[in-house]
Short mmCIF file of C-alpha atoms (C1' of nucleotides) in Angstrom, two decimals:
data_model
loop_
_atom_site.label_atom_id
_atom_site.label_comp_id
_atom_site.label_asym_id
_atom_site.label_seq_id
_atom_site.Cartn_x
_atom_site.Cartn_y
_atom_site.Cartn_z
CA UNK A 4 77.33 120.69 119.25
CA UNK A 5 77.51 118.02 122.18
CA UNK A 6 75.60 114.73 121.28
CA UNK A 7 72.18 115.07 122.76
CA UNK A 8 70.45 112.24 124.78
CA UNK A 9 68.69 109.64 122.44
CA UNK A 10 66.77 106.81 123.77
CA UNK A 11 68.13 103.31 124.07
CA UNK A 12 68.19 101.19 120.26
CA UNK A 13 64.37 99.61 120.91
CA UNK A 14 63.09 101.40 123.75
CA UNK A 15 60.62 104.27 122.54
CA UNK A 16 59.04 107.66 124.18
CA UNK A 17 55.12 106.44 124.15
CA UNK A 18 54.51 110.32 123.17
CA UNK A 19 51.64 112.81 124.00
CA UNK A 20 49.88 111.68 120.72
CA UNK A 21 49.77 107.60 121.35
CA UNK A 22 48.82 108.16 124.90
CA UNK A 23 45.15 108.10 124.17
CA UNK A 24 44.99 104.87 122.25
CA UNK A 25 47.20 103.27 124.97
CA UNK A 26 44.94 104.52 127.86
CA UNK A 27 41.93 103.64 125.77
CA UNK A 28 42.96 99.83 125.79
CA UNK A 29 44.51 100.00 129.14
CA UNK A 30 41.06 100.78 130.26
CA UNK A 31 39.43 98.37 128.43
CA UNK A 32 40.80 95.82 129.74
CA UNK A 33 40.81 96.74 133.28
CA UNK A 34 37.33 96.76 132.69
CA UNK A 35 37.12 93.30 131.29
CA UNK A 36 39.07 92.06 133.57
CA UNK A 37 36.89 93.14 136.47
CA UNK A 38 33.91 91.48 134.67
CA UNK A 39 35.31 88.45 135.00
CA UNK A 40 36.53 88.68 138.22
CA UNK A 41 40.04 88.58 137.81
CA UNK A 42 42.48 90.64 140.53
CA UNK A 43 45.12 92.60 139.40
CA UNK A 44 48.96 92.02 140.78
CA UNK A 45 52.04 94.09 140.33
CA UNK A 46 55.88 92.43 140.10
CA UNK A 47 59.07 93.67 140.01
CA UNK A 48 60.63 94.01 137.01
CA UNK A 49 64.11 92.98 137.84
CA UNK A 50 64.32 89.23 139.25
CA UNK A 51 67.13 86.89 139.42
CA UNK A 52 68.02 85.72 136.72
CA UNK A 53 67.86 82.49 137.88
CA UNK A 54 64.20 82.67 137.93
CA UNK A 55 64.13 83.05 134.27
CA UNK A 56 66.91 80.36 133.55
CA UNK A 57 64.67 77.87 135.52
CA UNK A 58 61.48 78.92 133.97
CA UNK A 59 61.54 79.74 130.52
CA UNK A 60 64.29 77.05 130.17
CA UNK A 61 67.98 77.19 129.36
CA UNK A 62 68.03 76.44 126.03
CA UNK A 63 65.59 78.61 124.63
CA UNK A 64 66.76 81.78 122.92
CA UNK A 65 65.33 84.35 125.72
CA UNK A 66 67.58 82.81 127.97
CA UNK A 67 70.32 82.31 125.57
CA UNK A 68 71.24 85.40 123.72
CA UNK A 69 68.67 88.45 124.58
CA UNK A 70 68.39 88.88 127.86
CA UNK A 71 69.21 92.44 130.15
CA UNK A 72 71.16 89.94 132.95
CA UNK A 73 73.67 92.05 134.62
CA UNK A 74 75.07 91.98 137.89
CA UNK A 75 74.13 94.49 141.30
CA UNK A 76 76.22 96.09 143.41
CA UNK A 77 76.27 93.11 145.58
CA UNK A 78 77.08 91.06 142.91
CA UNK A 79 73.60 89.41 142.67
CA UNK A 80 72.73 88.55 139.13
CA UNK A 81 69.37 90.80 138.47
CA UNK A 82 67.43 90.16 134.75
CA UNK A 83 64.98 92.62 133.46
CA UNK A 84 62.09 90.72 132.69
CA UNK A 85 61.66 89.30 129.46
CA UNK A 86 58.24 87.99 130.14
CA UNK A 87 56.00 87.87 133.46
CA UNK A 88 54.71 84.47 134.10
CA UNK A 89 57.75 83.61 135.70
CA UNK A 90 57.90 86.90 138.05
CA UNK A 91 54.02 85.79 138.91
CA UNK A 92 54.61 82.16 139.55
CA UNK A 93 57.38 83.43 141.93
CA UNK A 94 55.54 85.92 143.80
CA UNK A 95 52.00 83.61 144.28
CA UNK A 96 54.85 80.95 145.99
CA UNK A 97 56.09 83.50 147.68
CA UNK A 98 52.96 85.12 149.64
CA UNK A 99 50.99 81.75 149.66
CA UNK A 100 48.41 82.40 147.45
CA UNK A 101 47.97 79.41 145.87
CA UNK A 102 46.32 78.25 149.01
CA UNK A 103 42.92 78.71 146.96
CA UNK A 104 42.81 79.00 143.24
CA UNK A 105 43.73 82.83 142.09
CA UNK A 106 42.92 84.73 138.96
CA UNK A 107 44.97 87.25 138.00
CA UNK A 108 46.36 90.11 135.83
CA UNK A 109 49.10 92.49 135.56
CA UNK A 110 50.70 94.61 132.79
CA UNK A 111 54.30 96.67 132.36
CA UNK A 112 57.07 96.58 130.37
CA UNK A 113 58.93 93.87 129.66
CA UNK A 114 62.75 93.69 127.97
CA UNK A 115 64.81 91.08 125.35
CA UNK A 116 67.56 92.08 123.65
CA UNK A 117 66.43 91.47 120.23
CA UNK A 118 67.26 93.16 116.65
CA UNK A 119 63.82 95.54 116.82
CA UNK A 120 61.39 95.87 113.60
CA UNK A 121 57.81 96.10 113.27
CA UNK A 122 56.13 95.30 115.93
CA UNK A 123 58.87 94.33 117.93
CA UNK A 124 60.85 96.49 120.66
CA UNK A 125 63.65 95.82 122.90
CA UNK A 126 61.26 97.51 125.74
CA UNK A 127 58.13 96.47 125.39
CA UNK A 128 54.30 96.07 126.98
CA UNK A 129 52.64 92.45 128.31
CA UNK A 130 49.40 92.28 129.30
CA UNK A 131 49.07 89.10 130.89
CA UNK A 132 46.61 86.69 132.29
CA UNK A 133 47.46 83.76 134.89
CA UNK A 134 44.78 81.72 136.55
CA UNK A 135 46.01 79.18 139.05
CA UNK A 136 44.76 76.09 140.02
CA UNK A 137 42.23 75.29 137.93
CA UNK A 138 43.08 71.97 136.27
CA UNK A 139 40.03 71.73 133.62
CA UNK A 140 39.32 73.22 130.61
CA UNK A 141 36.80 75.51 131.40
CA UNK A 142 39.15 77.94 132.69
CA UNK A 143 41.76 77.72 129.30
CA UNK A 144 37.75 78.15 127.67
CA UNK A 145 37.25 81.01 129.76
CA UNK A 146 40.51 82.86 129.06
CA UNK A 147 40.18 82.65 125.58
CA UNK A 148 36.53 83.70 125.96
CA UNK A 149 37.60 86.70 127.09
CA UNK A 150 40.46 87.35 124.94
CA UNK A 151 37.80 87.15 121.93
CA UNK A 152 35.70 89.33 124.49
CA UNK A 153 38.46 92.02 124.29
CA UNK A 154 38.61 91.97 120.42
CA UNK A 155 34.89 92.45 119.93
CA UNK A 156 34.83 95.47 122.52
CA UNK A 157 37.87 96.95 120.76
CA UNK A 158 36.28 96.21 117.32
CA UNK A 159 38.97 94.29 115.88
CA UNK A 160 38.56 92.36 112.80
CA UNK A 161 40.83 89.96 111.47
CA UNK A 162 42.04 87.99 114.45
CA UNK A 163 42.54 84.25 113.72
CA UNK A 164 42.56 81.49 116.90
CA UNK A 165 44.78 79.24 116.57
CA UNK A 166 44.79 76.32 118.66
CA UNK A 167 46.75 73.00 119.51
CA UNK A 168 47.80 70.76 122.32
CA UNK A 169 50.96 69.72 123.34
CA UNK A 170 50.00 67.37 125.74
CA UNK A 171 51.80 66.03 128.82
CA UNK A 172 55.16 65.53 128.96
CA UNK A 173 55.39 61.57 128.44
CA UNK A 174 53.32 61.97 125.24
CA UNK A 175 55.80 64.87 123.93
CA UNK A 176 58.59 62.76 124.74
CA UNK A 177 56.93 59.65 123.02
CA UNK A 178 56.24 62.14 120.00
CA UNK A 179 59.33 64.20 119.75
CA UNK A 180 61.25 60.90 119.05
CA UNK A 181 59.10 59.90 115.77
CA UNK A 182 59.26 63.00 114.86
CA UNK A 183 63.09 63.16 115.11
CA UNK A 184 63.03 59.52 113.47
CA UNK A 185 60.78 61.46 110.57
CA UNK A 186 62.85 64.53 110.15
CA UNK A 187 66.23 62.68 110.29
CA UNK A 188 64.89 60.37 107.66
CA UNK A 189 64.59 63.74 105.72
CA UNK A 190 67.15 65.41 106.96
CA UNK A 191 69.14 65.62 103.35
CA UNK A 192 65.97 67.98 102.44
CA UNK A 193 65.96 70.31 105.68
CA UNK A 194 67.75 73.84 105.68
CA UNK A 195 70.80 74.74 108.24
CA UNK A 196 68.18 75.68 110.97
CA UNK A 197 66.20 73.08 111.14
CA UNK A 198 69.30 70.79 110.95
CA UNK A 199 70.45 72.63 114.12
CA UNK A 200 66.66 72.63 116.14
CA UNK A 201 66.67 69.11 115.36
CA UNK A 202 68.47 67.83 118.49
CA UNK A 203 67.99 70.95 120.48
CA UNK A 204 64.73 71.93 119.97
CA UNK A 205 62.93 69.50 117.77
CA UNK A 206 59.34 70.67 117.78
CA UNK A 207 60.58 73.97 116.75
CA UNK A 208 61.19 73.01 113.34
CA UNK A 209 57.03 72.70 113.11
CA UNK A 210 57.40 76.17 113.33
CA UNK A 211 59.60 76.84 110.34
CA UNK A 212 58.43 79.70 107.71
CA UNK A 213 60.83 78.36 105.35
CA UNK A 214 58.36 76.91 102.06
CA UNK A 215 60.63 74.82 101.04
CA UNK A 216 59.88 72.64 103.93
CA UNK A 217 55.92 72.74 103.62
CA UNK A 218 55.67 69.63 102.27
CA UNK A 219 58.32 67.89 104.72
CA UNK A 220 56.51 69.16 107.75
CA UNK A 221 52.69 68.90 106.08
CA UNK A 222 53.77 65.06 105.80
CA UNK A 223 55.04 64.83 109.64
CA UNK A 224 53.85 63.14 112.15
CA UNK A 225 51.09 65.00 114.59
CA UNK A 226 51.56 65.96 118.09
CA UNK A 227 47.36 65.69 118.30
CA UNK A 228 47.67 61.98 117.47
CA UNK A 229 50.07 60.55 120.13
CA UNK A 230 47.66 62.47 122.77
CA UNK A 231 46.74 60.20 125.91
CA UNK A 232 43.16 60.20 127.03
CA UNK A 233 42.77 62.76 129.97
CA UNK A 234 44.72 65.05 126.86
CA UNK A 235 42.56 64.53 124.46
CA UNK A 236 39.63 64.56 126.45
CA UNK A 237 41.07 68.24 127.63
CA UNK A 238 41.28 69.00 124.17
CA UNK A 239 38.12 68.20 123.16
CA UNK A 240 36.48 69.86 126.26
CA UNK A 241 37.88 73.20 125.23
CA UNK A 242 36.82 72.65 121.41
CA UNK A 243 33.35 72.13 122.31
CA UNK A 244 33.15 74.56 124.60
CA UNK A 245 34.26 77.09 122.32
CA UNK A 246 31.72 75.46 119.34
CA UNK A 247 28.89 76.19 122.00
CA UNK A 248 30.12 79.89 122.51
CA UNK A 249 30.66 80.77 118.89
CA UNK A 250 34.31 81.43 119.09
CA UNK A 251 35.73 80.11 115.92
CA UNK A 252 38.90 78.48 115.74
CA UNK A 253 41.63 76.74 113.51
CA UNK A 254 43.22 73.70 114.74
CA UNK A 255 46.92 74.02 114.46
CA UNK A 256 48.70 70.90 114.73
CA UNK A 257 52.33 72.87 114.12
CA UNK A 258 51.47 75.23 116.59
CA UNK A 259 53.96 75.15 119.53
CA UNK A 260 55.42 77.52 122.33
CA UNK A 261 59.15 79.18 122.31
CA UNK A 262 58.82 78.62 126.38
CA UNK A 263 59.67 75.42 127.65
CA UNK A 264 57.12 75.32 130.47
CA UNK A 265 53.74 75.01 128.20
CA UNK A 266 51.46 71.56 127.87
CA UNK A 267 48.52 70.48 126.90
CA UNK A 268 46.84 73.63 125.71
CA UNK A 269 48.14 76.15 123.59
CA UNK A 270 46.44 79.17 121.27
CA UNK A 271 47.52 82.18 119.55
CA UNK A 272 45.44 85.00 118.17
CA UNK A 273 47.60 85.68 115.29
CA UNK A 274 46.97 88.75 112.09
CA UNK A 275 48.44 88.95 108.83
CA UNK A 276 47.97 92.75 109.07
CA UNK A 277 51.11 93.57 111.75
CA UNK A 278 53.84 92.06 108.77
CA UNK A 279 56.04 89.47 110.34
CA UNK A 280 55.57 89.73 113.91
CA UNK A 281 51.20 88.57 113.54
CA UNK A 282 51.01 86.33 117.04
CA UNK A 283 48.94 89.50 118.78
CA UNK A 284 48.19 86.95 122.21
CA UNK A 285 49.69 84.04 123.08
CA UNK A 286 49.02 81.42 126.20
CA UNK A 287 48.99 77.85 127.24
CA UNK A 288 48.64 75.55 130.15
CA UNK A 289 51.52 75.14 132.00
CA UNK A 290 50.77 72.84 134.91
CA UNK A 291 54.76 71.75 135.84
CA UNK A 292 56.33 75.35 136.05
CA UNK A 293 54.80 75.61 139.77
CA UNK A 294 56.34 72.58 141.42
CA UNK A 295 59.65 73.64 139.31
CA UNK A 296 59.64 76.72 140.96
CA UNK A 297 59.45 75.38 144.29
CA UNK A 298 56.47 75.91 144.98
CA UNK A 299 53.11 72.89 145.72
CA UNK A 300 51.96 71.19 142.13
CA UNK A 301 49.58 73.85 140.93
CA UNK A 302 47.88 73.47 137.34
CA UNK A 303 48.37 76.97 135.84
CA UNK A 304 47.06 78.26 132.68
CA UNK A 305 47.64 81.72 130.55
CA UNK A 306 48.33 84.17 128.23
CA UNK A 307 50.13 87.73 127.36
CA UNK A 308 49.37 89.67 125.09
CA UNK A 309 51.42 92.64 122.87
CA UNK A 310 50.15 95.90 123.53
CA UNK A 311 52.41 97.14 121.30
CA UNK A 312 50.90 95.01 118.44
CA UNK A 313 47.23 96.01 120.39
CA UNK A 314 48.09 99.64 119.63
CA UNK A 315 49.11 99.01 116.08
CA UNK A 316 46.06 97.15 114.67
CA UNK A 317 43.79 99.75 116.75
CA UNK A 318 45.19 102.43 114.88
CA UNK A 319 45.74 100.33 111.44
CA UNK A 320 41.70 99.54 111.86
CA UNK A 321 41.08 103.13 112.51
CA UNK A 322 39.42 102.68 116.14
CA UNK A 323 41.38 105.04 118.02
CA UNK A 324 39.20 107.06 120.56
CA UNK A 325 38.85 110.63 119.97
CA UNK A 326 40.93 112.50 122.67
CA UNK A 327 39.49 113.33 125.38
CA UNK A 328 39.32 117.75 124.97
CA UNK A 329 38.21 120.14 127.11
CA UNK A 330 34.98 121.49 127.67
CA UNK A 331 36.03 124.77 128.22
CA UNK A 332 39.23 126.87 127.82
CA UNK A 333 39.52 130.03 129.90
CA UNK A 334 40.81 133.33 128.34
CA UNK A 335 42.00 135.68 130.82
CA UNK A 336 42.77 138.84 128.97
CA UNK A 337 44.57 141.66 131.60
CA UNK A 338 46.18 141.76 135.20
CA UNK A 339 42.86 141.84 136.91
CA UNK A 340 41.20 138.94 134.97
CA UNK A 341 44.23 136.82 134.74
CA UNK A 342 44.66 137.43 138.64
CA UNK A 343 41.02 135.99 139.20
CA UNK A 344 41.34 133.22 136.80
CA UNK A 345 42.36 130.44 139.32
CA UNK A 346 40.54 131.16 141.84
CA UNK A 347 37.05 131.26 138.90
CA UNK A 348 38.43 128.06 137.52
CA UNK A 349 38.84 126.15 140.89
CA UNK A 350 35.34 126.81 142.06
CA UNK A 351 34.02 125.84 138.51
CA UNK A 352 36.22 122.61 139.51
CA UNK A 353 34.80 121.95 143.05
CA UNK A 354 31.14 122.41 141.44
CA UNK A 355 31.52 120.20 138.36
CA UNK A 356 33.26 117.42 138.65
CA UNK A 357 33.76 115.97 135.92
CA UNK A 358 34.33 119.35 133.88
CA UNK A 359 37.45 119.13 131.89
CA UNK A 360 38.96 122.94 131.99
CA UNK A 361 42.04 124.49 130.79
CA UNK A 362 43.14 127.92 131.41
CA UNK A 363 44.97 129.63 129.74
CA UNK A 364 48.81 130.60 131.38
CA UNK A 365 51.28 132.67 129.89
CA UNK A 366 49.41 135.92 129.14
CA UNK A 367 49.09 137.85 125.62
CA UNK A 368 46.02 139.23 124.32
CA UNK A 369 42.38 137.95 123.30
CA UNK A 370 43.88 137.08 119.86
CA UNK A 371 46.46 134.65 120.92
CA UNK A 372 44.50 133.70 123.75
CA UNK A 373 41.93 132.86 120.87
CA UNK A 374 44.34 130.78 119.09
CA UNK A 375 45.50 128.87 122.17
CA UNK A 376 41.97 128.23 123.08
CA UNK A 377 40.76 126.99 119.59
CA UNK A 378 43.73 124.66 119.40
CA UNK A 379 43.37 123.10 122.61
CA UNK A 380 40.20 121.64 120.90
CA UNK A 381 37.94 123.22 123.84
CA UNK A 382 33.82 123.06 122.72
CA UNK A 383 33.55 126.29 124.42
CA UNK A 384 35.81 129.54 125.21
CA UNK A 385 34.92 130.84 128.69
CA UNK A 386 35.93 134.71 128.91
CA UNK A 387 37.28 136.88 131.23
CA UNK A 388 38.67 140.25 129.99
CA UNK A 389 38.06 143.88 131.78
CA UNK A 390 33.91 144.17 130.59
CA UNK A 391 33.53 141.06 132.04
CA UNK A 392 35.03 141.52 135.47
CA UNK A 393 33.68 144.89 135.70
CA UNK A 394 29.56 143.29 134.86
CA UNK A 395 30.18 140.14 136.97
CA UNK A 396 29.77 138.13 133.77
CA UNK A 397 31.70 135.65 131.68
CA UNK A 398 31.64 135.45 128.13
CA UNK A 399 30.93 132.10 126.90
CA UNK A 400 32.14 131.32 123.00
CA UNK A 401 31.52 128.15 121.32
CA UNK A 402 34.20 127.27 119.36
CA UNK A 403 33.54 124.07 117.26
CA UNK A 404 29.05 124.66 116.80
CA UNK A 405 27.56 127.41 115.07
CA UNK A 406 26.37 130.09 117.52
CA UNK A 407 26.76 133.18 119.36
CA UNK A 408 29.02 133.93 122.06
CA UNK A 409 26.81 134.66 125.19
CA UNK A 410 27.27 137.09 128.47
CA UNK A 411 26.39 134.49 131.91
CA UNK A 412 26.61 136.04 135.16
CA UNK A 413 29.56 134.83 137.50
CA UNK A 414 26.78 133.44 140.08
CA UNK A 415 25.09 131.49 137.57
CA UNK A 416 28.13 129.68 135.84
CA UNK A 417 27.84 126.08 137.53
CA UNK A 418 24.14 125.86 136.66
CA UNK A 419 24.28 126.95 133.71
CA UNK A 420 27.67 125.06 132.83
CA UNK A 421 26.63 121.79 134.48
CA UNK A 422 23.16 121.57 131.84
CA UNK A 423 24.47 123.26 128.45
CA UNK A 424 28.27 121.69 128.32
CA UNK A 425 27.60 118.69 130.79
CA UNK A 426 24.73 118.05 129.67
CA UNK A 427 22.87 116.81 133.35
"C1'" G B 114 73.63 87.33 115.17
"C1'" U B 115 72.46 87.74 109.36
"C1'" G B 116 70.51 90.74 104.96
"C1'" G B 117 68.45 94.99 102.43
"C1'" A B 118 66.71 99.81 102.30
"C1'" C B 119 67.53 104.88 104.53
"C1'" G B 120 69.67 108.74 107.57
"C1'" U B 121 68.53 116.71 104.56
"C1'" A B 122 64.41 122.33 109.23
"C1'" G B 123 59.90 120.27 115.22
"C1'" C B 124 57.00 116.88 111.22
"C1'" U B 125 56.44 115.16 105.32
"C1'" C B 126 60.12 115.41 101.74
"C1'" A B 127 62.86 117.48 97.51
"C1'" G B 128 68.08 119.67 96.18
"C1'" C B 129 70.15 117.78 88.97
"C1'" U B 130 76.43 114.58 85.84
"C1'" G B 131 80.02 117.39 92.68
"C1'" G B 132 80.02 124.74 93.23
"C1'" U B 133 78.75 125.21 101.36
"C1'" A B 134 70.44 124.26 100.98
"C1'" G B 135 64.91 124.78 99.53
"C1'" A B 136 58.78 123.41 99.60
"C1'" G B 137 54.77 122.32 102.26
"C1'" C B 138 52.92 121.77 107.55
"C1'" G B 139 53.80 123.56 111.98
"C1'" C B 140 55.55 127.66 115.43
"C1'" A B 141 55.54 133.15 116.54
"C1'" G B 142 53.64 138.04 114.80
"C1'" G B 143 50.87 140.86 112.06
"C1'" A B 144 46.42 142.36 108.17
"C1'" U B 145 40.39 145.11 112.80
"C1'" U B 146 45.39 147.33 119.20
"C1'" G B 147 38.23 142.57 122.73
"C1'" U B 148 38.09 137.12 119.85
"C1'" G B 149 39.56 131.23 116.91
"C1'" G B 150 39.26 128.04 112.75
"C1'" U B 151 39.38 129.81 106.14
"C1'" U B 152 42.68 134.05 103.14
"C1'" C B 153 46.76 137.05 102.89
"C1'" C B 154 51.92 138.82 104.39
"C1'" U B 155 56.43 138.82 107.50
"C1'" G B 156 59.16 136.45 110.75
"C1'" U B 157 61.74 131.63 113.60
"C1'" G B 158 64.19 128.01 111.63
"C1'" G B 159 69.47 123.41 109.66
"C1'" U B 160 77.66 122.44 111.86
"C1'" C B 161 72.76 117.98 105.44
"C1'" G B 162 73.19 111.53 111.81
"C1'" U B 163 78.87 111.60 113.00
"C1'" G B 164 84.24 110.79 112.21
"C1'" G B 165 87.56 110.06 108.26
"C1'" G B 166 89.05 110.28 103.25
"C1'" U B 167 89.28 111.75 97.42
"C1'" U B 168 88.82 116.49 95.74
"C1'" C B 169 90.40 123.14 94.23
"C1'" G B 170 85.62 122.44 96.83
"C1'" A B 171 81.53 116.90 99.46
"C1'" U B 172 74.47 116.99 101.15
"C1'" C B 173 75.64 114.65 96.65
"C1'" C B 174 81.78 109.74 95.81
"C1'" C B 175 84.67 106.37 98.83
"C1'" C B 176 85.47 103.92 104.02
"C1'" A B 177 84.13 103.15 108.75
"C1'" U B 178 80.20 103.93 112.49
"C1'" C B 179 75.93 105.65 115.27
"C1'" G B 180 70.85 105.23 114.25
"C1'" U B 181 65.60 104.32 111.90
"C1'" C B 182 63.19 100.73 109.38
"C1'" C B 183 61.75 96.18 107.03
"C1'" A B 184 62.96 90.93 106.82
"C1'" C B 185 65.37 85.99 108.45
"C1'" C B 186 65.56 84.90 113.22
"C1'" C B 187 62.79 85.23 117.50
"C1'" C B 188 58.42 86.03 120.28
"C1'" A B 189 53.49 89.15 122.56
#
RNA sequence: GUGGACGUAGCUCAGCUGGUAGAGCGCAGGAUUGUGGUUCCUGUGGUCGUGGGUUCGAUCCCCAUCGUCCACCCCA
């Protein structure tokens, strides 16, 4: 047997049995964003490799070892986007959208060459929100509020909001020195990973999951204690806003970011129900990025949400929507009935927008067609056989509820269906 | 990139200390030749992930490889 083609490792087909949950979540997201006055933007999946190096940071794991980068036929260095913010900022600068505040959202596949595991895939989908030109904590608060609303609308339980402030770059630099000094004083107790990061990315040491380091890290100097007045006020205002809106949160002084462009507010929505990949949604402020990519200095804040993880949570909590089964399954037996069926079905669709009508194809007797009707999940079977054609009627049989099969004259069918099946 | 577990029918799995494979579900048909869902019957199904090795003989043992899952790491 010749080897059958397989999907690329870490890249999954989303099958018909799964698309209803996806569609449900995507519809909620779209409605949510419309409700808050955000506009959709769509960017290419490919960008110049340099864009990601300049934004995400040269020494991050993403850029160093996880990007799908290649040269195209012109020899240009291209990369399948590993996240959405960089491309969104690029698009905004390129099209001059930043002369006024912008509230944007997008959605689509992202690519990172990581070892696949639960909640982590090489092609995955992110929903992202970015707000530009708004420097204050009010917009930070809005982003958190709208994410909290999403969990409520989906019915999700068990998500915890973690919050921190990374301060301004100067404040972070001072803190960084103190942290390094502290960690070096305890270097003998650190694990190999942490010692390596001590110089490359010391803030990330705080992220370590190694329980042996808990005491050392617990005693480390705290970033929050190194904030300047303005940074502190920004953070306090955000917290006050969350309090006022009744959103509970946990201040997590060790919450940092893997991407270089973040400052001030950072937050994560975390769950313990998805195994090791517990972050469902994460974001923060990145006031420096627009200028860093060649635009005018523009404050910015955003977050990204992992759709696979959200889908997994929705399923884990049994919140999947019921599938949209047909209202009607048209059973047509015999040559004459089969020939009439498409015309009758189209005429019903013309007169009854919103009708979900599946027409049987492929012939067969009543028995097999009814079997298909049942499998389709349809509420009723609409039946056309020789008898019905002769009498100018259609049979209508309930498949999900008690009740006898009845005959309805073809000309009365639209009105009848409108009232009894569509309920209007 | 590192570690562990696991690859048998479309799906979920069984298969004893090595003797070339089974079940349930699904799918198709039938039990009333104009009626599904329950029940019963019949049928459809697999080079046991792939390639080597050991053996008279390998789904089973050994090696390699690919893949899946979980964790580390990383992150959404």
